[in-house]
């Protein structure tokens, strides 16, 4: 149906489906066979409930309205000259917002670290912990995710120079911060035209492209992870050894280290049968329902960050207060509601239907911005960082529609 929630399932396929299947087939398992079978059953039941619920919602929605897909507002059918003035002003504002987020990052880095050459993920993390709500980078990141989708607007509309400039801004933002998820808007902007291709048949050329793109994405994510180990982009380049760095990345990949090892925490939760303080209380989903209310102002109704609780269970350290864990979406729903978590498939079907229809019924520029934004959200959520992902989506929507209202007010004058 060409819906943006396809990114959730693509992420789960890469991070859980394929490696889980191969681990069982080749008997390369860190946990017992019973744990692996239970994980398989849980995932099959969750997916089945989701699929049935999504199908029923689609049938109901189909009777009420026609579904609008991206191809109806593609660059092929809408050229720059046919854009209403409001649409032109929109992408100008978003481009300025992306530039502003990058400039703010540079100023922030120079102020706290003295130079971008001293920038690394660890330093930013420590500064953020010390500043709390006063951490400007936290708000800069939200502006970045809300505006990075302008790269897709430029690509679809044939603005090659602006597309290259916006892509470079996203790339360097990611290299400076060392934050792996900040590279996602660029990858999503690159592959969206292929994912939403109106041709149903997949050619050999597309298979080769998607395979290559997938390998590039995985390699890039592990490269950004290596930046943390080396202490930042400048230090990595100062000791640059292409073959040595490449071997380290390949070793991490083949050993299941990093993103592909997150599913192991899901297995651990099954092994301990969720016997951990704070589990089975649906904390992630209570937090989602109260996403607009800061935890400190919720009068105790909003639970603390459940990722910390899962981190404690993963480390087997009840005193942990800082280390978080994201065990893929499957691990998150299991930790929240045990085996009853399979019924959260209904929740995700409803949520994804709302998001998909919300995105698909926007005008060209807003739709493109939201597709990139929620593409990022779904990748993060599939990884298991559900609340963080949707908080980015929530704040990003606010920023996007504030810009939209600004352009309407300006034009009305």
PDB file of C-alpha atoms in Angstrom, residues 3-11 145 181 184-185 187-189 191-192 196 355-356 359 367-382 389 392-393:
ATOM      1  CA  UNK A   3       2.821   3.281   3.536  1.00  0.00           C
ATOM      2  CA  UNK A   4       5.677   4.778   5.538  1.00  0.00           C
ATOM      3  CA  UNK A   5       5.266   2.139   8.283  1.00  0.00           C
ATOM      4  CA  UNK A   6       7.063  -0.247   5.906  1.00  0.00           C
ATOM      5  CA  UNK A   7      10.250   1.072   7.553  1.00  0.00           C
ATOM      6  CA  UNK A   8       9.211  -0.486  10.875  1.00  0.00           C
ATOM      7  CA  UNK A   9       8.981  -3.930   9.340  1.00  0.00           C
ATOM      8  CA  UNK A  10      12.113  -3.519   7.250  1.00  0.00           C
ATOM      9  CA  UNK A  11      14.000  -2.693  10.457  1.00  0.00           C
ATOM     10  CA  UNK A 145      15.080  15.712  12.477  1.00  0.00           C
ATOM     11  CA  UNK A 181      20.406   7.818  14.022  1.00  0.00           C
ATOM     12  CA  UNK A 184      18.914   8.067   8.813  1.00  0.00           C
ATOM     13  CA  UNK A 185      17.208  11.079   7.124  1.00  0.00           C
ATOM     14  CA  UNK A 187      19.401   7.252   3.690  1.00  0.00           C
ATOM     15  CA  UNK A 188      15.623   7.514   3.753  1.00  0.00           C
ATOM     16  CA  UNK A 189      15.666  10.456   1.334  1.00  0.00           C
ATOM     17  CA  UNK A 191      15.675   5.215  -1.049  1.00  0.00           C
ATOM     18  CA  UNK A 192      12.143   6.652  -0.763  1.00  0.00           C
ATOM     19  CA  UNK A 196       7.361   4.218  -3.305  1.00  0.00           C
ATOM     20  CA  UNK A 355       0.272   7.778  11.085  1.00  0.00           C
ATOM     21  CA  UNK A 356       0.057   6.413   7.541  1.00  0.00           C
ATOM     22  CA  UNK A 359       1.054  11.445   6.336  1.00  0.00           C
ATOM     23  CA  UNK A 367       4.074  14.879   2.990  1.00  0.00           C
ATOM     24  CA  UNK A 368       7.721  14.501   1.941  1.00  0.00           C
ATOM     25  CA  UNK A 369       8.889  16.045   5.231  1.00  0.00           C
ATOM     26  CA  UNK A 370       6.640  13.737   7.258  1.00  0.00           C
ATOM     27  CA  UNK A 371       7.669  10.638   5.320  1.00  0.00           C
ATOM     28  CA  UNK A 372      11.335  11.212   6.174  1.00  0.00           C
ATOM     29  CA  UNK A 373      10.479  12.137   9.771  1.00  0.00           C
ATOM     30  CA  UNK A 374       8.352   9.039  10.389  1.00  0.00           C
ATOM     31  CA  UNK A 375      10.733   6.858   8.407  1.00  0.00           C
ATOM     32  CA  UNK A 376      13.313   7.785  11.053  1.00  0.00           C
ATOM     33  CA  UNK A 377      10.752   7.259  13.830  1.00  0.00           C
ATOM     34  CA  UNK A 378       9.916   3.754  12.641  1.00  0.00           C
ATOM     35  CA  UNK A 379      13.549   2.688  12.308  1.00  0.00           C
ATOM     36  CA  UNK A 380      14.211   3.880  15.870  1.00  0.00           C
ATOM     37  CA  UNK A 381      11.031   2.207  17.157  1.00  0.00           C
ATOM     38  CA  UNK A 382      11.886  -1.047  15.367  1.00  0.00           C
ATOM     39  CA  UNK A 389      11.417   7.512  18.381  1.00  0.00           C
ATOM     40  CA  UNK A 392      11.084  12.799  17.794  1.00  0.00           C
ATOM     41  CA  UNK A 393       7.979  12.314  15.639  1.00  0.00           C
TER      42      UNK A 393
END
